[in-house]
CSV table of C-alpha atoms and ligand atoms in Angstrom, one decimal:
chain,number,residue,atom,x,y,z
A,1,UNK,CA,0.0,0.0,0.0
A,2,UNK,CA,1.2,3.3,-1.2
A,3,UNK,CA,2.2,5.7,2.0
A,4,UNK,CA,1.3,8.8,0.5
A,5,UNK,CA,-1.9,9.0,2.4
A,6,UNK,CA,-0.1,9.1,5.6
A,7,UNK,CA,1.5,12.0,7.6
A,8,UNK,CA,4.0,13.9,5.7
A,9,UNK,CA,7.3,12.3,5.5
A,10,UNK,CA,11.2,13.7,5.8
A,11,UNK,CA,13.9,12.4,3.6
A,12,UNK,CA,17.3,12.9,4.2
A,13,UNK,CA,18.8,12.9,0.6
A,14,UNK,CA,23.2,13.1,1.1
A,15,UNK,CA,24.5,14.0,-2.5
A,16,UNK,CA,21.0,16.5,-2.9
A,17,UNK,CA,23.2,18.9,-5.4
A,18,UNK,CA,24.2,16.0,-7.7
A,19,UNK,CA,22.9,14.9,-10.9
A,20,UNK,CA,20.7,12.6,-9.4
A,21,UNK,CA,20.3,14.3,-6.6
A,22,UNK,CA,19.1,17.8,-7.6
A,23,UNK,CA,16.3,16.2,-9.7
A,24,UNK,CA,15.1,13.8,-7.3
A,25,UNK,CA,14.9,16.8,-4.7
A,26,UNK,CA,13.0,18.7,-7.3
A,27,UNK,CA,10.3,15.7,-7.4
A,28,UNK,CA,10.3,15.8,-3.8
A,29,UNK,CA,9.6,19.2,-3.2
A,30,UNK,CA,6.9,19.8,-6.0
A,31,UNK,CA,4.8,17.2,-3.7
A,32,UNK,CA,3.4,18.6,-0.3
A,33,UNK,CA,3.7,15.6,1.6
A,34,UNK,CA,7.4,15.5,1.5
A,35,UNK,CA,10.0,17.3,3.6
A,36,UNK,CA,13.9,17.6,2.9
A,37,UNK,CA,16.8,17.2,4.6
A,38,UNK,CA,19.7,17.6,2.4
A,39,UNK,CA,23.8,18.0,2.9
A,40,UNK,CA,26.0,18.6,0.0
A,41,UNK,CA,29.2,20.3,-0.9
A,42,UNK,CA,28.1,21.6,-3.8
A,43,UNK,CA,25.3,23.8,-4.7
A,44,UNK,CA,25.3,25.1,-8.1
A,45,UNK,CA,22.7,22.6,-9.2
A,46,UNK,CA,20.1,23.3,-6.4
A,47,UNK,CA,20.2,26.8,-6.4
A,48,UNK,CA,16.8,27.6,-7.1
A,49,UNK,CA,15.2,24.9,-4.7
A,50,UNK,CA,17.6,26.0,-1.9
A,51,UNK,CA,14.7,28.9,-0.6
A,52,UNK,CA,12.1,26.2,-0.3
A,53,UNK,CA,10.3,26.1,3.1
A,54,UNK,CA,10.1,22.6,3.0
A,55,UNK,CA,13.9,22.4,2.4
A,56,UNK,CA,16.3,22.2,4.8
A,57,UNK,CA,20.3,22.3,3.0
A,58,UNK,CA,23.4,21.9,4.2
A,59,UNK,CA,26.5,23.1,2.3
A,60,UNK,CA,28.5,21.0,3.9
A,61,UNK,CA,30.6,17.4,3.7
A,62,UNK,CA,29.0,14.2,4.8
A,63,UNK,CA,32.8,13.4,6.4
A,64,UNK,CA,30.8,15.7,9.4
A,65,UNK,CA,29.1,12.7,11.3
A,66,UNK,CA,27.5,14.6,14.0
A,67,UNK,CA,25.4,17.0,11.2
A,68,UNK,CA,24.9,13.5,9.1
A,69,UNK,CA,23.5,11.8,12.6
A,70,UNK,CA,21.3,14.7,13.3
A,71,UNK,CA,19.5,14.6,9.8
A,72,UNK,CA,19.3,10.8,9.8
A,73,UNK,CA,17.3,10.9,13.2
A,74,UNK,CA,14.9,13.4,12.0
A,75,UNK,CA,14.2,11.4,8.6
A,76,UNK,CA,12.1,8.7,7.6
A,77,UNK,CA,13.6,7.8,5.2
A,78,UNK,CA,17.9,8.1,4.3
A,79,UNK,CA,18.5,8.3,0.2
A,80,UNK,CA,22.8,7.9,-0.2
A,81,UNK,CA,24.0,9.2,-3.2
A,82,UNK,CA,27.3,11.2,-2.5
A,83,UNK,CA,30.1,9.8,-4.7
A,84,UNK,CA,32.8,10.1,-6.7
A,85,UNK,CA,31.6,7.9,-10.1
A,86,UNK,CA,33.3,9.3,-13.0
A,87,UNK,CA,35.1,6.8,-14.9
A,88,UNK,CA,38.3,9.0,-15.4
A,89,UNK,CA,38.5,9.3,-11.7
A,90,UNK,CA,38.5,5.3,-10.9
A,91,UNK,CA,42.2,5.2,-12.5
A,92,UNK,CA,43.8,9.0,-11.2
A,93,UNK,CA,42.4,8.8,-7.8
A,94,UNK,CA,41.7,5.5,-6.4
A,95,UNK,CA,41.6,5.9,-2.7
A,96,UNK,CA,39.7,8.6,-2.9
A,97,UNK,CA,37.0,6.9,-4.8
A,98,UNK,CA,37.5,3.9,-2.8
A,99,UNK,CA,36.7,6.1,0.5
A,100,UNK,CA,33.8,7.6,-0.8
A,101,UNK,CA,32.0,4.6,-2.5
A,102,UNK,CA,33.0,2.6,0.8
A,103,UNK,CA,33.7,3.8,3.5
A,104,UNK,CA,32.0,7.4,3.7
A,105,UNK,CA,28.3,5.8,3.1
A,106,UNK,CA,29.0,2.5,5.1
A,107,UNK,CA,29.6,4.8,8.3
A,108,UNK,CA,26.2,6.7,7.2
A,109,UNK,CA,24.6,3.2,6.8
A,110,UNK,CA,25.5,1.8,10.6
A,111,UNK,CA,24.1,5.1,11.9
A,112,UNK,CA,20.9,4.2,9.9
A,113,UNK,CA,20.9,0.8,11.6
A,114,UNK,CA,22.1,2.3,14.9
A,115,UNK,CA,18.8,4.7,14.5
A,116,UNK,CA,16.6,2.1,12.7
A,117,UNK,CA,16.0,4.3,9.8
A,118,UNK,CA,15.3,2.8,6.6
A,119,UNK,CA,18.7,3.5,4.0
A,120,UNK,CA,18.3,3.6,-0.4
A,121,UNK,CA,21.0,2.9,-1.3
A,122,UNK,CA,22.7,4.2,-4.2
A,123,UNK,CA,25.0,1.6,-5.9
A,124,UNK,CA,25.8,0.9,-9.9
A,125,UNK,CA,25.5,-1.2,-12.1
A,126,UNK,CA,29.0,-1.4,-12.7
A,127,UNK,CA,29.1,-4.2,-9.5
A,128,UNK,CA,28.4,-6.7,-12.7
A,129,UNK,CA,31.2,-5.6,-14.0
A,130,UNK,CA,32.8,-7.7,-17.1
A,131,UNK,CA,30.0,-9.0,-18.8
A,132,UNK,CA,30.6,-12.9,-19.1
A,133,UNK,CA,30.7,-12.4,-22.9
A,134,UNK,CA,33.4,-10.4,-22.7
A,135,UNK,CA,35.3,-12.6,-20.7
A,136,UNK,CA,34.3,-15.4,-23.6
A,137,UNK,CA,36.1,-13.0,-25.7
A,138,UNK,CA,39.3,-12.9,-24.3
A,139,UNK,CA,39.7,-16.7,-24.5
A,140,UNK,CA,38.4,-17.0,-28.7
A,141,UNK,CA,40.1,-13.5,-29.6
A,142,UNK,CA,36.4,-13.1,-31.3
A,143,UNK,CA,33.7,-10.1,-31.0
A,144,UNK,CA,30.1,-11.7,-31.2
A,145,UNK,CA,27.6,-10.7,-33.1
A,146,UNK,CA,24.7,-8.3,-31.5
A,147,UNK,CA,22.2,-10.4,-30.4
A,148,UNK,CA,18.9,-9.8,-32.8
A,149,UNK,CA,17.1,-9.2,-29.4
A,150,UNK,CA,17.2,-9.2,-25.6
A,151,UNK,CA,16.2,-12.6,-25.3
A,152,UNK,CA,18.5,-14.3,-28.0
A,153,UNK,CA,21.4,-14.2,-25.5
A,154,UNK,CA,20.5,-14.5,-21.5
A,155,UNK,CA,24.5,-14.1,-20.8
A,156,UNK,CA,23.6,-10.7,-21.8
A,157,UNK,CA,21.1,-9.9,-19.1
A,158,UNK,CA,21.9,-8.6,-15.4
A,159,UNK,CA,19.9,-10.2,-13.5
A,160,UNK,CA,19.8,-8.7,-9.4
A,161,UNK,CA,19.5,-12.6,-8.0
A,162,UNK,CA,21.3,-14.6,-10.3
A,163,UNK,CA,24.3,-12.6,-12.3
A,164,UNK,CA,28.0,-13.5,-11.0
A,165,UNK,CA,30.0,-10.7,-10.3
A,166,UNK,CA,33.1,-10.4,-12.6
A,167,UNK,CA,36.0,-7.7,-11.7
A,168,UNK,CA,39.2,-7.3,-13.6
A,169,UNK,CA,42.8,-7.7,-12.0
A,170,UNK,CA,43.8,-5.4,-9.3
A,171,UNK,CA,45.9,-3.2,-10.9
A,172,UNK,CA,43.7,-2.2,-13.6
A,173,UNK,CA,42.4,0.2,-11.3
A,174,UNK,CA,39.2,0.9,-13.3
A,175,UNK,CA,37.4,-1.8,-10.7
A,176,UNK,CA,38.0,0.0,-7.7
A,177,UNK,CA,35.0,1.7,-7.9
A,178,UNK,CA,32.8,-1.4,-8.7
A,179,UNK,CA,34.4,-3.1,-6.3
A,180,UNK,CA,34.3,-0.5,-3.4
A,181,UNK,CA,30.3,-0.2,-3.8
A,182,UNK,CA,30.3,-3.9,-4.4
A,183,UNK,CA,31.6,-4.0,-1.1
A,184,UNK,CA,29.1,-1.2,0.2
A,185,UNK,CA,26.4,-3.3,-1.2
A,186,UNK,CA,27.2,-6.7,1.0
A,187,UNK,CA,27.7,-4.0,3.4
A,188,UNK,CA,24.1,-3.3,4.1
A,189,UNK,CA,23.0,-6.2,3.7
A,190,UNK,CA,25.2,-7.9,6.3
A,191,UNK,CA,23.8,-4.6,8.7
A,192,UNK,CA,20.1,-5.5,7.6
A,193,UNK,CA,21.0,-9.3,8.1
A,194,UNK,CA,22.6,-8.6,11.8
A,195,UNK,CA,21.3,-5.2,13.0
A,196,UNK,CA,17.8,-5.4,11.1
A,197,UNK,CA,18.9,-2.4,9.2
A,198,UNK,CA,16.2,-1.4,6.8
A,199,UNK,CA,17.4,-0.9,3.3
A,200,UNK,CA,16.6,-0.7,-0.8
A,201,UNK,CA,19.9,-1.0,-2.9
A,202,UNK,CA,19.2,0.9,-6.1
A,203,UNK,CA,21.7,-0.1,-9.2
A,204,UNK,CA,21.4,2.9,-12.3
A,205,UNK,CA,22.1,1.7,-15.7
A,206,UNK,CA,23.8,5.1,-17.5
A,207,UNK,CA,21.3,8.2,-16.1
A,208,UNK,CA,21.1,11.1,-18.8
A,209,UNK,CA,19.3,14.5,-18.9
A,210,UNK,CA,20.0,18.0,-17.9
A,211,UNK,CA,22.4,18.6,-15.0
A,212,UNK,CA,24.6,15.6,-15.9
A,213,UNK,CA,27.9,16.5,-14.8
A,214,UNK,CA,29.5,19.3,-16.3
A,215,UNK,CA,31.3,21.4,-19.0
A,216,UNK,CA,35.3,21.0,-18.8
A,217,UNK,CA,36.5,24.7,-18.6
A,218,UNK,CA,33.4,25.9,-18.3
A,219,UNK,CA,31.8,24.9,-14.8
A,220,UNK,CA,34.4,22.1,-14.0
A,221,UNK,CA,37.6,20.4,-14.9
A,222,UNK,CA,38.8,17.0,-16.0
A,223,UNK,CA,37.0,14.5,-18.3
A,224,UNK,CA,33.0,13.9,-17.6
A,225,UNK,CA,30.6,11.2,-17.7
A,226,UNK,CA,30.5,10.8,-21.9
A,227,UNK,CA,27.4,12.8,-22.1
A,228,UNK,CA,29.4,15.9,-20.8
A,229,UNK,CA,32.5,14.9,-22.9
A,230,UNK,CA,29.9,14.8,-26.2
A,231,UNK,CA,28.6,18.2,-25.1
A,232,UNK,CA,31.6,19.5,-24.7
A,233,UNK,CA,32.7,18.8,-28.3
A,234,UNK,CA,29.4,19.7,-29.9
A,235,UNK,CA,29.3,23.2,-27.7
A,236,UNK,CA,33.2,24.0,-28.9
A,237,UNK,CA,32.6,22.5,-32.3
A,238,UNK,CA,35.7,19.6,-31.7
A,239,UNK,CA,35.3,16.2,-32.7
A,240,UNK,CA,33.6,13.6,-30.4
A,241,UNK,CA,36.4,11.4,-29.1
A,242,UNK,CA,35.0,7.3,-29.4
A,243,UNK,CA,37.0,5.1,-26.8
A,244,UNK,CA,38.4,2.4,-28.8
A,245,UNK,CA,36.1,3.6,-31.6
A,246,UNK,CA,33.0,3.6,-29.5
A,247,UNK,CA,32.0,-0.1,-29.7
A,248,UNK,CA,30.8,-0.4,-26.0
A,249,UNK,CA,27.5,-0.1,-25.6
A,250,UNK,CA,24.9,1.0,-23.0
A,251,UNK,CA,21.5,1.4,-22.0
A,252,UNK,CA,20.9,5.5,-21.4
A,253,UNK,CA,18.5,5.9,-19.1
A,254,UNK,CA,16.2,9.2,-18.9
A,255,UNK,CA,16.4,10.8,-15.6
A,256,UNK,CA,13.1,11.6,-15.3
A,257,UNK,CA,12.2,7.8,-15.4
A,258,UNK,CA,14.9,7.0,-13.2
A,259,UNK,CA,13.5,9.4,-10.7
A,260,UNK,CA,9.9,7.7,-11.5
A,261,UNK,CA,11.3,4.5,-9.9
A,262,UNK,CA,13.2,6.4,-6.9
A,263,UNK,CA,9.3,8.1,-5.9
A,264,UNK,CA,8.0,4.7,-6.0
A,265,UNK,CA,10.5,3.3,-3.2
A,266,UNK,CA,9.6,5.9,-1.4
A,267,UNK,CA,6.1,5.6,-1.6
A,268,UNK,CA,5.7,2.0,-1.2
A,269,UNK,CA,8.4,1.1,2.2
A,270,UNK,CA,7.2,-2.3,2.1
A,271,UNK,CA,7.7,-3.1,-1.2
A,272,UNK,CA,11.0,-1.5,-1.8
A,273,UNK,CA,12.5,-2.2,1.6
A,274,UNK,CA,15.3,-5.5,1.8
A,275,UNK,CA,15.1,-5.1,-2.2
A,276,UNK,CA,17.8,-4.6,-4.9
A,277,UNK,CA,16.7,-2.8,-7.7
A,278,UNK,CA,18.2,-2.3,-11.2
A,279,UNK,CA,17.0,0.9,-12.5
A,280,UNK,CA,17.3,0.9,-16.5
A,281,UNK,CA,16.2,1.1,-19.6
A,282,UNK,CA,16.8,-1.9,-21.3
A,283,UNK,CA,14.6,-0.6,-24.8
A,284,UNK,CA,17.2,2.2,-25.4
A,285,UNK,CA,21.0,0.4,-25.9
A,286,UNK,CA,23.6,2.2,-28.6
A,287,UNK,CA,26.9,1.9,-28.9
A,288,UNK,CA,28.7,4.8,-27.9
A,289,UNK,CA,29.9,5.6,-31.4
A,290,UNK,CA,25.9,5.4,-32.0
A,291,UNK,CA,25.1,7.7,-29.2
A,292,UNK,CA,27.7,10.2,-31.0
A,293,UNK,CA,25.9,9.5,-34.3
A,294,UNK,CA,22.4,10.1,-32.4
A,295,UNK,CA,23.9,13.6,-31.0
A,296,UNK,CA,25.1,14.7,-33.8
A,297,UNK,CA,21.7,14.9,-35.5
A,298,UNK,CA,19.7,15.9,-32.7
A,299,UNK,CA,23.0,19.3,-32.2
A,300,UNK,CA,21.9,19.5,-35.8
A,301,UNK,CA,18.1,20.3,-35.8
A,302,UNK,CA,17.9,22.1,-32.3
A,303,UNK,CA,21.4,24.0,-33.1
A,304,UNK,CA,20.9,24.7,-37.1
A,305,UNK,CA,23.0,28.3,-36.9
A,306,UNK,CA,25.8,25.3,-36.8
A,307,UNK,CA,25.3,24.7,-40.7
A,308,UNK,CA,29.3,25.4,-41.4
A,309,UNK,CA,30.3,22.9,-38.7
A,310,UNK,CA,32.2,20.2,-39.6
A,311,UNK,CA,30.9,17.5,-37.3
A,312,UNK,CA,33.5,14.4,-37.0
A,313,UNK,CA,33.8,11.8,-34.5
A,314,UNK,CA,37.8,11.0,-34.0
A,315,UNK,CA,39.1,7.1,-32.7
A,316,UNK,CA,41.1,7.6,-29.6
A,317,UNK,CA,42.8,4.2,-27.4
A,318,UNK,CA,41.4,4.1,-23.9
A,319,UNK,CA,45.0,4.3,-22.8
A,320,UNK,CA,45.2,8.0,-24.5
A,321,UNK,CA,41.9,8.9,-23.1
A,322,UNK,CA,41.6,7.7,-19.5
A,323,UNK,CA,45.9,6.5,-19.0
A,324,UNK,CA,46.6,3.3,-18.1
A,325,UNK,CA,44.6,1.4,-15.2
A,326,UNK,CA,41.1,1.7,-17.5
A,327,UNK,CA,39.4,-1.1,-18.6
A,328,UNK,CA,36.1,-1.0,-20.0
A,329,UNK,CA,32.2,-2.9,-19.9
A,330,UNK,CA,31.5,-3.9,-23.0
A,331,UNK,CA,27.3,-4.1,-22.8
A,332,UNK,CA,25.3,-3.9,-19.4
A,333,UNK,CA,21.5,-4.4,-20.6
A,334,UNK,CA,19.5,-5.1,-16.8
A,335,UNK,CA,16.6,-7.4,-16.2
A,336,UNK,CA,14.1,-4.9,-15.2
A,337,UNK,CA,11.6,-7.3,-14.2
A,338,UNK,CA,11.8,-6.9,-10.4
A,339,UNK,CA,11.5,-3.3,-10.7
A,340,UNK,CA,8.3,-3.6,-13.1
A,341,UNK,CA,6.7,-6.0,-10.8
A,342,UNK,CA,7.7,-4.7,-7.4
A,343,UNK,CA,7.3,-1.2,-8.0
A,344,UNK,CA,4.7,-1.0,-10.5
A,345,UNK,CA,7.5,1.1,-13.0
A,346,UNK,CA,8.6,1.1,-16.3
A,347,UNK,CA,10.9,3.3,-18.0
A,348,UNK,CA,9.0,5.7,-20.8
A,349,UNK,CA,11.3,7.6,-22.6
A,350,UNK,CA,13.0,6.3,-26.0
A,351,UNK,CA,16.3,7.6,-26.7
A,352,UNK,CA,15.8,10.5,-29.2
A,353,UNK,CA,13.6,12.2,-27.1
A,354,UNK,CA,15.7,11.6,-24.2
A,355,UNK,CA,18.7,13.1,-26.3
A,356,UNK,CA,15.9,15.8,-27.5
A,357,UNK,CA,14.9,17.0,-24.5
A,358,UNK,CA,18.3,17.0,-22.8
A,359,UNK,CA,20.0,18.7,-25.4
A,360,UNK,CA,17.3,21.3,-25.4
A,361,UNK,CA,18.5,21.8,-21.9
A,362,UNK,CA,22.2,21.6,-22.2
A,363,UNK,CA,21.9,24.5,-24.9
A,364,UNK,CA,19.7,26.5,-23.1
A,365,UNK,CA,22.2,26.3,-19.9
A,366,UNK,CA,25.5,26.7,-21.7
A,367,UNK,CA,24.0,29.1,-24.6
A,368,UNK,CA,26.2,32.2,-23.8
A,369,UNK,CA,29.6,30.1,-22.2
A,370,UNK,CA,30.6,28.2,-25.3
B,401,NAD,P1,27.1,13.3,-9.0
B,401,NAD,O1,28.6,13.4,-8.9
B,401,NAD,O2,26.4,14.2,-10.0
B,401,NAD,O3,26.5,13.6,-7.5
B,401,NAD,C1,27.1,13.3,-6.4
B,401,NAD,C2,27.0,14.4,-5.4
B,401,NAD,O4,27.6,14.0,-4.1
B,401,NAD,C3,27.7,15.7,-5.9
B,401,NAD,O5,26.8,16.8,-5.8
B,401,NAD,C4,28.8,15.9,-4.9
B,401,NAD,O6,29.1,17.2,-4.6
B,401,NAD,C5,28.3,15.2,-3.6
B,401,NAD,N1,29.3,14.7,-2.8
B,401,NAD,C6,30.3,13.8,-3.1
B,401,NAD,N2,31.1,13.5,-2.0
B,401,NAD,C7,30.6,14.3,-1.0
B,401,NAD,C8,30.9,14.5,0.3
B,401,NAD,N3,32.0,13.9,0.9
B,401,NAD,N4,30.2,15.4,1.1
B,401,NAD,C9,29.2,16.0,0.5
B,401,NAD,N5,28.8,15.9,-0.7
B,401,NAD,C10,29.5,15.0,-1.5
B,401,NAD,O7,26.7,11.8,-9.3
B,401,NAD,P2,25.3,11.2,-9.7
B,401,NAD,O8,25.3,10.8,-11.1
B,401,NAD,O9,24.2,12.0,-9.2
B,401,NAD,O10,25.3,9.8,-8.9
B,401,NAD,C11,24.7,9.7,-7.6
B,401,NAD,C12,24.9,8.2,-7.1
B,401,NAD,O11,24.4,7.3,-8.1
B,401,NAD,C13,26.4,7.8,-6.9
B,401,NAD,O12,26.4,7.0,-5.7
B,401,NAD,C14,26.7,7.0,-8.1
B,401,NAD,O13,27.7,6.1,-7.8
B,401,NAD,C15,25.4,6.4,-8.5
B,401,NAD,N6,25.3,6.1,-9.9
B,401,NAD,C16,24.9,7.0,-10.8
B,401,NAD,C17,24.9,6.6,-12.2
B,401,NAD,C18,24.3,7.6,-13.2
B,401,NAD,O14,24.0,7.1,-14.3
B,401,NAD,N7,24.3,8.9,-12.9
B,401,NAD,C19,25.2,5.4,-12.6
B,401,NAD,C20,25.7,4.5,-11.6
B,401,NAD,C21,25.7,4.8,-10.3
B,402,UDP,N1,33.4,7.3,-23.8
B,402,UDP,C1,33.8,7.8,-25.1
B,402,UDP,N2,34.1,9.1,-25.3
B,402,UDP,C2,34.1,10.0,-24.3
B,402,UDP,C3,33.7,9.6,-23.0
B,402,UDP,C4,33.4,8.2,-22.8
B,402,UDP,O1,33.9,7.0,-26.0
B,402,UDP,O2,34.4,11.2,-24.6
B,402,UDP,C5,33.0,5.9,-23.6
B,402,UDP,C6,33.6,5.2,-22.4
B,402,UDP,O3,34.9,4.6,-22.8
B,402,UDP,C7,32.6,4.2,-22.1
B,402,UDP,C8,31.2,4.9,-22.4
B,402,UDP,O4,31.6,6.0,-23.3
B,402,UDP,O5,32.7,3.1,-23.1
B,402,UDP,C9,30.5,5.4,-21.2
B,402,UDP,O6,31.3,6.1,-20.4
B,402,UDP,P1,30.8,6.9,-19.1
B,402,UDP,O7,32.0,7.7,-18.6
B,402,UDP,O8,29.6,7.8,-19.5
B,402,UDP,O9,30.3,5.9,-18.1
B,402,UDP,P2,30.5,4.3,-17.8
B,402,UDP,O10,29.2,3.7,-18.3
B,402,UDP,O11,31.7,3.8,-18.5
B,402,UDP,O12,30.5,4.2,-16.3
């Protein structure tokens, strides 16, 4: 039963200036029956929610326990999103990813147990990490075909009960972050298994939409999540840089869906509580050299004063891109069927109109900084 006909509830969202966080508190807020506690270092992203009566933000680091204790016990609910999860991060800064996927949220997770408040989870779906094709690969030296559908090739699939978990060697330090919130993820459920913590473990399968990351020397520095990195290039009018010519391929998620599934946790404890979820949408997979292809047209018909712009992708080796340490998942396509049942959810949004109406954004945001 859905609890949105009870007394109004607080939620305690850590990481509330994020990507995902700044569009989930944004859903929150525009419904009455929700109150927010939020803590974040940054703030950019939030800044016109931050004057809400019925938000409560600290700018501030979730390393300060006692502020982080004193939400938690005035929540309902705790939603655990602070991270570092960019890719180009996993290789140049390990321990400090491994900190913050680890051991930053685990200490947040025994105060939830130590207060009996119920914890979502944030993980990724990078814990699957090498798909057992790809390890196929390796042995016959072969690439195999695309499968003509989902079904043709269950090796594929990711499922939340029954998919081993398969991490490169140590030093290719790419799986530190897969492995850290792999770690997180038996984590919690050892606390909900020995201290009856409460908890719903939420796996995202490649977010997009507005707010995703940011602009290199615009609003941020370093190399983005690839949505950023293809903005980038179609906002300075440089080629879109394909990994190892793009062949990897993803399911791109819209956010809005995403958050779609994150309200129905929250409105449905019993369902969504001792769960693992993955969040995804399994209808929109491209290869990355495909999502480039997809961009380009979509820069083309929302950006047409671009006419003498020579769009061009350009082949880089993962070693050029990211250094050494980077490995990469060659297809992640979830089993949703948990989430559909459970949760009553289904993602909506194909992946032009995704790409439409985030790019729509993204032009509108960075129109006068390019
Ligand atoms: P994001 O980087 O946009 O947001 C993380 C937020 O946490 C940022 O605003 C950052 O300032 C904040 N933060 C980080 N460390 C902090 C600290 N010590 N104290 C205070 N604030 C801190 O990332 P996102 O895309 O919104 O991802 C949120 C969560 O979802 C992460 O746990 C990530 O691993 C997971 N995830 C996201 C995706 C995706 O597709 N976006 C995919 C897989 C997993
Ligand atoms: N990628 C790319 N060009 C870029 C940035 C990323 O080809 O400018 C590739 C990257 O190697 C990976 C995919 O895009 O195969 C998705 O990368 P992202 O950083 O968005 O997240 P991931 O799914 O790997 O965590």
């Amino acid at each position: 039963m859905s609890s949105m006909s009870h007394s109004p509830q607080t939620i305690c969202v850590l990481g509330c200036a994020g990507f995902i966080g700044s569009h989930l508190l944004a859903r929150l807020l525009a419904h009455e029956h929700y109150m927010v506690l939020g803590i974040d270092r940054e703030k950019n992203k939030i800044a016109d929610l931050i004057g809400n009566p019925r938000f409560n933000f600290f700018n501030d680091d979730i390393k300060n326990e006692s502020l982080v204790e004193w939400c938690i016990q005035r929540s309902d609910a705790v939603v655990s999103l602070t991270a570092i999860c960019n890719p180009a991060l996993y290789t140049q800064k390990p321990t400090e990813v491994i900190e913050s996927n680890f051991l930053h949220p685990y200490k947040i997770a025994q105060i939830c147990a130590r207060h009996k408040k119920w914890l979502v989870q944030f993980s990724t779906s990078e814990v699957y990490g090498r798909t057992i094709s790809s390890f196929a690969n390796d042995a016959t030296g072969k690439t195999p075909d695309r499968p003509s559908s989902v079904e043709a090739n269950s090796d594929y699939i990711l499922s939340e009960e029954k998919t081993p978990f398969i991490l490169g060697p140590v030093a290719t330090q790419r799986w530190s972050y897969a492995c850290a919130k792999q770690l997180l993820e038996r984590a919690v459920f050892a606390l909900g298994f020995e201290e009856g913590l409460a908890f719903t473990i939420v796996r995202p399968f490649n977010f997009i939409g507005a707010r995703m990351d940011y602009i290199p020397g615009i609003d941020g520095e370093g190399t983005p999540r690839v949505l950023a990195c293809f903005m980038e290039a179609l906002l300075k009018k440089k080629p879109l840089k394909l990994v190892d010519g793009g062949k990897n391929r993803r399911v791109f998620t819209y956010i809005e869906d995403a958050i779609d599934a994150v309200m129905a946790m929250l409105a449905n404890p019993s369902a969504a509580k001792g769960q693992i979820f993955n969040i995804g949408n399994p209808t929109n997979e491209a290869t990355v050299a495909e999502l480039a292809a997809l961009m380009i047209d979509c820069h083309k018909q929302l950006a047409p004063e671009n006419s003498s712009y020579n769009y061009r992708t350009e082949d880089v080796s993962a070693a050029q891109f990211y250094g050494a340490g980077y490995e990469d998942s060659d297809r992640r396509m979830p089993d949703i069927a948990k989430a559909q049942k459970v949760l009553g959810w289904s993602p909506k949004t194909n992946l032009p109109e995704t790409m439409r109406l985030t790019m729509m954004d993204y032009l509108k945001q960075y129109a006068h900084a390019a």
